[in-house]
Amino acid sequence: MHAPNSHRSSQPTSPRKGLTLKTIQALVQAAQPGLWAHERGLCLAVAKSGSAFWALRYSTAAGRRRPMTLQQYEPIDAAGLKALEWQVAELRKLIKAGRDP
């Protein structure tokens, strides 16, 4: 006979989606130009100059793909990343309601 819920402890937890804090730091330090998706439209962008910033990529009601700069990159911890994710979630609500933030 098994202990209650004993099967759950052996299940692996699903990995976190998006960029890890370590990956974010490495991308910024490398200063390689590009756009890296985190999740739900939140992206880390590194310009040719090496400056980094957070952006939201979204589509308007007309289907036009648009980027929106959220803030310049500063070293971030888990709480800071969570705050950015929350900000993106709020902006996505506006977009879903038909507004272009």
Short mmCIF file of N, CA and C in Angstrom, two decimals:
data_model
loop_
_atom_site.label_atom_id
_atom_site.label_comp_id
_atom_site.label_asym_id
_atom_site.label_seq_id
_atom_site.Cartn_x
_atom_site.Cartn_y
_atom_site.Cartn_z
N MET A 1 0.83 -1.18 0.00
CA MET A 1 0.00 0.00 0.00
C MET A 1 0.88 1.25 0.00
N HIS A 2 0.53 2.21 -0.82
CA HIS A 2 1.31 3.44 -0.96
C HIS A 2 0.83 4.50 0.01
N ALA A 3 1.77 5.35 0.40
CA ALA A 3 1.42 6.49 1.23
C ALA A 3 0.64 7.48 0.37
N PRO A 4 -0.28 8.22 0.97
CA PRO A 4 -1.05 9.20 0.18
C PRO A 4 -0.12 10.18 -0.53
N ASN A 5 -0.40 10.41 -1.80
CA ASN A 5 0.34 11.37 -2.63
C ASN A 5 1.82 11.04 -2.80
N SER A 6 2.23 9.82 -2.51
CA SER A 6 3.65 9.48 -2.65
C SER A 6 4.09 9.52 -4.11
N HIS A 7 3.15 9.27 -5.03
CA HIS A 7 3.50 9.29 -6.45
C HIS A 7 3.83 10.70 -6.94
N ARG A 8 3.31 11.70 -6.29
CA ARG A 8 3.57 13.07 -6.72
C ARG A 8 5.00 13.50 -6.47
N SER A 9 5.61 13.03 -5.42
CA SER A 9 6.97 13.46 -5.11
C SER A 9 7.99 12.97 -6.13
N SER A 10 7.67 11.91 -6.84
CA SER A 10 8.61 11.39 -7.82
C SER A 10 8.46 12.07 -9.18
N GLN A 11 7.42 12.89 -9.36
CA GLN A 11 7.21 13.58 -10.63
C GLN A 11 8.16 14.76 -10.74
N PRO A 12 8.86 14.88 -11.85
CA PRO A 12 9.73 16.04 -12.01
C PRO A 12 8.89 17.31 -12.17
N THR A 13 9.41 18.39 -11.66
CA THR A 13 8.70 19.65 -11.84
C THR A 13 9.00 20.16 -13.23
N SER A 14 8.04 20.83 -13.83
CA SER A 14 8.26 21.33 -15.18
C SER A 14 9.24 22.50 -15.12
N PRO A 15 10.15 22.56 -16.08
CA PRO A 15 11.14 23.64 -16.06
C PRO A 15 10.46 24.99 -16.32
N ARG A 16 11.07 26.02 -15.78
CA ARG A 16 10.56 27.38 -15.97
C ARG A 16 10.76 27.75 -17.43
N LYS A 17 9.75 28.34 -18.01
CA LYS A 17 9.86 28.80 -19.39
C LYS A 17 10.60 30.13 -19.42
N GLY A 18 11.16 30.44 -20.54
CA GLY A 18 11.81 31.73 -20.69
C GLY A 18 13.28 31.70 -20.32
N LEU A 19 13.85 32.90 -20.29
CA LEU A 19 15.27 33.05 -19.98
C LEU A 19 15.52 32.92 -18.48
N THR A 20 16.61 32.30 -18.12
CA THR A 20 16.99 32.23 -16.71
C THR A 20 17.78 33.49 -16.36
N LEU A 21 17.90 33.79 -15.08
CA LEU A 21 18.67 34.96 -14.66
C LEU A 21 20.12 34.84 -15.12
N LYS A 22 20.66 33.65 -15.06
CA LYS A 22 22.05 33.41 -15.49
C LYS A 22 22.20 33.67 -17.00
N THR A 23 21.22 33.22 -17.78
CA THR A 23 21.26 33.42 -19.22
C THR A 23 21.14 34.90 -19.56
N ILE A 24 20.25 35.60 -18.87
CA ILE A 24 20.08 37.04 -19.08
C ILE A 24 21.40 37.76 -18.85
N GLN A 25 22.04 37.47 -17.74
CA GLN A 25 23.31 38.11 -17.40
C GLN A 25 24.37 37.81 -18.46
N ALA A 26 24.44 36.56 -18.92
CA ALA A 26 25.43 36.18 -19.94
C ALA A 26 25.18 36.90 -21.26
N LEU A 27 23.91 37.03 -21.66
CA LEU A 27 23.59 37.72 -22.92
C LEU A 27 23.99 39.19 -22.86
N VAL A 28 23.73 39.82 -21.72
CA VAL A 28 24.07 41.24 -21.58
C VAL A 28 25.58 41.42 -21.55
N GLN A 29 26.29 40.56 -20.82
CA GLN A 29 27.74 40.67 -20.74
C GLN A 29 28.40 40.41 -22.09
N ALA A 30 27.84 39.51 -22.88
CA ALA A 30 28.40 39.22 -24.20
C ALA A 30 28.19 40.39 -25.16
N ALA A 31 27.17 41.20 -24.89
CA ALA A 31 26.85 42.38 -25.72
C ALA A 31 26.68 42.04 -27.19
N GLN A 32 26.19 40.85 -27.46
CA GLN A 32 25.94 40.43 -28.84
C GLN A 32 24.55 40.93 -29.24
N PRO A 33 24.48 41.74 -30.31
CA PRO A 33 23.18 42.28 -30.71
C PRO A 33 22.17 41.18 -31.01
N GLY A 34 20.95 41.41 -30.58
CA GLY A 34 19.88 40.46 -30.85
C GLY A 34 18.68 40.70 -29.97
N LEU A 35 17.67 39.88 -30.19
CA LEU A 35 16.42 39.94 -29.44
C LEU A 35 16.12 38.54 -28.93
N TRP A 36 16.03 38.37 -27.62
CA TRP A 36 15.81 37.06 -27.02
C TRP A 36 14.49 37.05 -26.28
N ALA A 37 13.62 36.13 -26.68
CA ALA A 37 12.29 36.02 -26.08
C ALA A 37 12.38 35.39 -24.70
N HIS A 38 11.69 36.00 -23.75
CA HIS A 38 11.57 35.43 -22.41
C HIS A 38 10.27 34.63 -22.35
N GLU A 39 9.14 35.31 -22.31
CA GLU A 39 7.85 34.65 -22.38
C GLU A 39 6.75 35.68 -22.58
N ARG A 40 5.69 35.25 -23.27
CA ARG A 40 4.49 36.06 -23.49
C ARG A 40 4.78 37.46 -24.03
N GLY A 41 5.76 37.55 -24.94
CA GLY A 41 6.07 38.81 -25.59
C GLY A 41 7.18 39.61 -24.94
N LEU A 42 7.56 39.27 -23.71
CA LEU A 42 8.65 39.96 -23.03
C LEU A 42 9.97 39.50 -23.64
N CYS A 43 10.77 40.47 -24.07
CA CYS A 43 12.05 40.15 -24.73
C CYS A 43 13.17 40.98 -24.14
N LEU A 44 14.35 40.41 -24.17
CA LEU A 44 15.57 41.13 -23.84
C LEU A 44 16.21 41.50 -25.17
N ALA A 45 16.47 42.77 -25.36
CA ALA A 45 17.09 43.24 -26.60
C ALA A 45 18.46 43.82 -26.30
N VAL A 46 19.42 43.50 -27.16
CA VAL A 46 20.75 44.06 -27.04
C VAL A 46 21.04 44.77 -28.37
N ALA A 47 21.31 46.07 -28.28
CA ALA A 47 21.58 46.89 -29.47
C ALA A 47 23.02 46.68 -29.95
N LYS A 48 23.30 47.13 -31.16
CA LYS A 48 24.65 47.03 -31.71
C LYS A 48 25.67 47.76 -30.84
N SER A 49 25.21 48.80 -30.15
CA SER A 49 26.10 49.57 -29.26
C SER A 49 26.44 48.78 -27.99
N GLY A 50 25.69 47.69 -27.73
CA GLY A 50 25.92 46.89 -26.53
C GLY A 50 24.95 47.21 -25.41
N SER A 51 24.17 48.28 -25.57
CA SER A 51 23.18 48.60 -24.53
C SER A 51 22.03 47.60 -24.61
N ALA A 52 21.48 47.28 -23.46
CA ALA A 52 20.41 46.28 -23.39
C ALA A 52 19.16 46.92 -22.80
N PHE A 53 18.01 46.40 -23.22
CA PHE A 53 16.75 46.88 -22.69
C PHE A 53 15.70 45.78 -22.78
N TRP A 54 14.64 45.96 -22.01
CA TRP A 54 13.51 45.04 -22.02
C TRP A 54 12.45 45.60 -22.95
N ALA A 55 11.83 44.75 -23.74
CA ALA A 55 10.81 45.18 -24.69
C ALA A 55 9.65 44.20 -24.70
N LEU A 56 8.52 44.69 -25.14
CA LEU A 56 7.34 43.85 -25.35
C LEU A 56 7.09 43.81 -26.84
N ARG A 57 6.99 42.61 -27.40
CA ARG A 57 6.60 42.45 -28.80
C ARG A 57 5.17 41.99 -28.81
N TYR A 58 4.35 42.69 -29.58
CA TYR A 58 2.93 42.35 -29.63
C TYR A 58 2.37 42.64 -31.01
N SER A 59 1.16 42.17 -31.26
CA SER A 59 0.47 42.43 -32.51
C SER A 59 -0.76 43.28 -32.23
N THR A 60 -0.98 44.28 -33.06
CA THR A 60 -2.15 45.13 -32.92
C THR A 60 -3.38 44.38 -33.44
N ALA A 61 -4.56 44.96 -33.23
CA ALA A 61 -5.79 44.34 -33.71
C ALA A 61 -5.76 44.20 -35.24
N ALA A 62 -5.04 45.11 -35.90
CA ALA A 62 -4.93 45.06 -37.36
C ALA A 62 -3.88 44.04 -37.83
N GLY A 63 -3.22 43.37 -36.87
CA GLY A 63 -2.24 42.36 -37.22
C GLY A 63 -0.83 42.88 -37.38
N ARG A 64 -0.62 44.15 -37.09
CA ARG A 64 0.72 44.73 -37.22
C ARG A 64 1.58 44.36 -36.02
N ARG A 65 2.75 43.85 -36.27
CA ARG A 65 3.68 43.45 -35.21
C ARG A 65 4.43 44.69 -34.73
N ARG A 66 4.44 44.93 -33.40
CA ARG A 66 5.07 46.14 -32.88
C ARG A 66 5.94 45.82 -31.68
N PRO A 67 7.05 46.53 -31.55
CA PRO A 67 7.86 46.43 -30.34
C PRO A 67 7.58 47.63 -29.43
N MET A 68 7.70 47.45 -28.15
CA MET A 68 7.51 48.54 -27.19
C MET A 68 8.60 48.43 -26.14
N THR A 69 9.45 49.46 -26.03
CA THR A 69 10.50 49.46 -25.02
C THR A 69 9.87 49.65 -23.64
N LEU A 70 10.24 48.77 -22.70
CA LEU A 70 9.71 48.87 -21.34
C LEU A 70 10.67 49.60 -20.42
N GLN A 71 11.95 49.22 -20.48
CA GLN A 71 12.95 49.89 -19.65
C GLN A 71 14.35 49.45 -20.06
N GLN A 72 15.32 50.29 -19.73
CA GLN A 72 16.72 49.93 -19.95
C GLN A 72 17.07 48.77 -19.01
N TYR A 73 18.01 47.96 -19.45
CA TYR A 73 18.44 46.83 -18.63
C TYR A 73 19.25 47.31 -17.43
N GLU A 74 18.94 46.77 -16.30
CA GLU A 74 19.73 46.90 -15.08
C GLU A 74 19.81 45.50 -14.50
N PRO A 75 20.89 45.17 -13.78
CA PRO A 75 20.96 43.84 -13.18
C PRO A 75 19.65 43.53 -12.46
N ILE A 76 19.17 42.32 -12.66
CA ILE A 76 17.83 41.96 -12.21
C ILE A 76 17.86 40.70 -11.35
N ASP A 77 16.96 40.64 -10.39
CA ASP A 77 16.81 39.42 -9.59
C ASP A 77 15.46 38.80 -9.93
N ALA A 78 15.12 37.72 -9.28
CA ALA A 78 13.87 37.02 -9.58
C ALA A 78 12.66 37.92 -9.36
N ALA A 79 12.68 38.73 -8.31
CA ALA A 79 11.55 39.62 -8.03
C ALA A 79 11.42 40.68 -9.11
N GLY A 80 12.53 41.21 -9.60
CA GLY A 80 12.50 42.21 -10.66
C GLY A 80 11.97 41.63 -11.96
N LEU A 81 12.37 40.40 -12.26
CA LEU A 81 11.89 39.74 -13.46
C LEU A 81 10.39 39.47 -13.34
N LYS A 82 9.95 39.07 -12.17
CA LYS A 82 8.53 38.82 -11.93
C LYS A 82 7.73 40.11 -12.11
N ALA A 83 8.28 41.25 -11.66
CA ALA A 83 7.60 42.54 -11.82
C ALA A 83 7.46 42.89 -13.30
N LEU A 84 8.50 42.61 -14.10
CA LEU A 84 8.41 42.85 -15.55
C LEU A 84 7.34 41.95 -16.17
N GLU A 85 7.30 40.70 -15.75
CA GLU A 85 6.29 39.77 -16.26
C GLU A 85 4.89 40.27 -15.93
N TRP A 86 4.71 40.81 -14.72
CA TRP A 86 3.41 41.35 -14.31
C TRP A 86 3.05 42.56 -15.17
N GLN A 87 4.03 43.44 -15.42
CA GLN A 87 3.80 44.63 -16.25
C GLN A 87 3.36 44.20 -17.65
N VAL A 88 4.01 43.19 -18.20
CA VAL A 88 3.65 42.69 -19.53
C VAL A 88 2.24 42.11 -19.51
N ALA A 89 1.89 41.39 -18.46
CA ALA A 89 0.54 40.82 -18.36
C ALA A 89 -0.52 41.92 -18.38
N GLU A 90 -0.25 43.02 -17.68
CA GLU A 90 -1.20 44.14 -17.65
C GLU A 90 -1.30 44.79 -19.04
N LEU A 91 -0.17 44.96 -19.71
CA LEU A 91 -0.19 45.53 -21.06
C LEU A 91 -0.92 44.62 -22.04
N ARG A 92 -0.75 43.32 -21.88
CA ARG A 92 -1.43 42.36 -22.76
C ARG A 92 -2.95 42.42 -22.58
N LYS A 93 -3.41 42.75 -21.37
CA LYS A 93 -4.85 42.92 -21.15
C LYS A 93 -5.37 44.09 -21.96
N LEU A 94 -4.61 45.19 -21.99
CA LEU A 94 -4.99 46.36 -22.79
C LEU A 94 -5.03 46.01 -24.28
N ILE A 95 -4.01 45.28 -24.72
CA ILE A 95 -3.93 44.89 -26.13
C ILE A 95 -5.11 44.00 -26.49
N LYS A 96 -5.44 43.06 -25.62
CA LYS A 96 -6.56 42.14 -25.88
C LYS A 96 -7.88 42.91 -25.94
N ALA A 97 -7.97 44.02 -25.17
CA ALA A 97 -9.19 44.84 -25.18
C ALA A 97 -9.24 45.76 -26.40
N GLY A 98 -8.24 45.67 -27.27
CA GLY A 98 -8.24 46.45 -28.50
C GLY A 98 -7.48 47.77 -28.42
N ARG A 99 -6.83 48.03 -27.31
CA ARG A 99 -6.06 49.27 -27.18
C ARG A 99 -4.62 49.03 -27.59
N ASP A 100 -4.01 50.04 -28.15
CA ASP A 100 -2.60 49.98 -28.54
C ASP A 100 -1.81 50.77 -27.50
N PRO A 101 -1.11 50.07 -26.62
CA PRO A 101 -0.42 50.77 -25.52
C PRO A 101 0.69 51.67 -26.04
#
